[in-house]
């Protein structure tokens, strides 16, 4: 970092390379600082704390936790960097029990825009706040100490899998999800996907407990009558297997995201129509629409003002990912993504549009990504990164 600054060379610190934002502006002279060598996870003797390197993928963290009879709060996609996801807020399977990933951070081994290494703890009030929600605008996190839980492998299992429905059951599925009481051990995902050349509604329920209890908790969805039910008790090191498709490299993947308070059947039927229309184009059958919902009581017990992550009030987070290889489809894909996002934004009761930073496209306003914290973050940007060295990921212009 010091070398790049001294020679006026733009740079980007990168771990997994999974970010898709259109704000990434990598010119021919940009240096990529590859973080992958910092790929390590270690636990203290009590296994209630872990040190995670800045180059660690979620797959590595989960495997290490499982091998050490422990649990970590991580994201749901194995090829994503642990800390990149957490610094944006950090949704994850166990957040109903543990809160957002940003809430599990105990300290950060931080490299400043000037290339100075320091440890950030709660006593560093401003940076401690800003890094947990907008961290990629303020520096590089070389490692972090996070909370973990000791859990024997025999108890480190959940009930999960796929429930696949035909399109005519869509309204019933959406209404069941909207009305579902998500307890701390639960989460649920909804997908639109193409399987065997046909669009389907795919639901993945998750329950940290036994199968009999899980089936009672998700009875409203099971009673609709899925065409396929692959649910089973699964160990922690295989919880993310169902998201393996997201780790396929290559292709063009513009994504458009929105946060919502409600799941409205009429809106999701309109989104289904747009998805069906777009995936009628040749070479688009890997496209996905995804909605994630978690138990939020633990996450909402932390005040909105505590870290810079702004959207604890959001109940449902959705993203439409157009996936294709022919660049001539770019205008069609972007129009499709904007249309779907507008359907979500304009038919909910949110007081302002929101897009989770790790899902967002890059054309949103700063307020849509940083919420009520935008001005404070811009003021801190001026203090800690006046030259705007970190300017690729939903960049905050230094404020007054």
CSV table of N, CA and C in Angstrom, one decimal, residues 16 61 100 139 181 212-213 246 265-266 272 288 310 315 338 377:
chain,number,residue,atom,x,y,z
A,16,UNK,N,-11.4,-13.3,-2.5
A,16,UNK,CA,-12.0,-14.4,-3.4
A,16,UNK,C,-12.3,-13.9,-4.8
A,61,UNK,N,-13.1,-21.6,6.6
A,61,UNK,CA,-13.5,-21.3,8.0
A,61,UNK,C,-14.4,-22.4,8.5
A,100,UNK,N,-25.7,-10.6,13.5
A,100,UNK,CA,-25.0,-10.4,12.2
A,100,UNK,C,-23.5,-10.7,12.4
A,139,UNK,N,-9.9,0.8,4.6
A,139,UNK,CA,-8.6,0.1,4.7
A,139,UNK,C,-8.7,-1.4,4.4
A,181,UNK,N,-43.2,-17.8,11.2
A,181,UNK,CA,-42.5,-17.2,12.3
A,181,UNK,C,-41.1,-17.8,12.4
A,212,UNK,N,-37.9,-34.0,13.1
A,212,UNK,CA,-39.3,-34.0,13.5
A,212,UNK,C,-39.7,-32.6,13.9
A,213,UNK,N,-38.9,-32.0,14.7
A,213,UNK,CA,-39.3,-30.6,15.1
A,213,UNK,C,-39.2,-29.6,13.9
A,246,UNK,N,-23.2,-20.8,-7.1
A,246,UNK,CA,-22.8,-19.5,-7.1
A,246,UNK,C,-21.3,-19.3,-7.2
A,265,UNK,N,-47.5,-11.7,-2.6
A,265,UNK,CA,-47.7,-12.7,-3.7
A,265,UNK,C,-47.8,-12.0,-5.1
A,266,UNK,N,-48.5,-10.9,-5.2
A,266,UNK,CA,-48.7,-10.3,-6.5
A,266,UNK,C,-47.4,-9.8,-7.1
A,272,UNK,N,-41.8,-13.3,-11.2
A,272,UNK,CA,-41.8,-14.6,-11.9
A,272,UNK,C,-42.0,-14.4,-13.4
A,288,UNK,N,-30.7,-16.5,-11.7
A,288,UNK,CA,-31.3,-16.9,-10.4
A,288,UNK,C,-32.0,-15.6,-9.9
A,310,UNK,N,-26.5,-0.6,8.4
A,310,UNK,CA,-27.7,0.2,8.6
A,310,UNK,C,-29.1,-0.4,8.6
A,315,UNK,N,-36.6,-7.1,6.6
A,315,UNK,CA,-37.0,-8.5,6.9
A,315,UNK,C,-36.6,-9.5,5.8
A,338,UNK,N,-33.2,-4.0,-13.4
A,338,UNK,CA,-33.8,-2.8,-12.9
A,338,UNK,C,-35.3,-2.9,-12.7
A,377,UNK,N,-20.4,8.6,7.7
A,377,UNK,CA,-19.3,7.8,7.0
A,377,UNK,C,-18.5,8.7,6.1
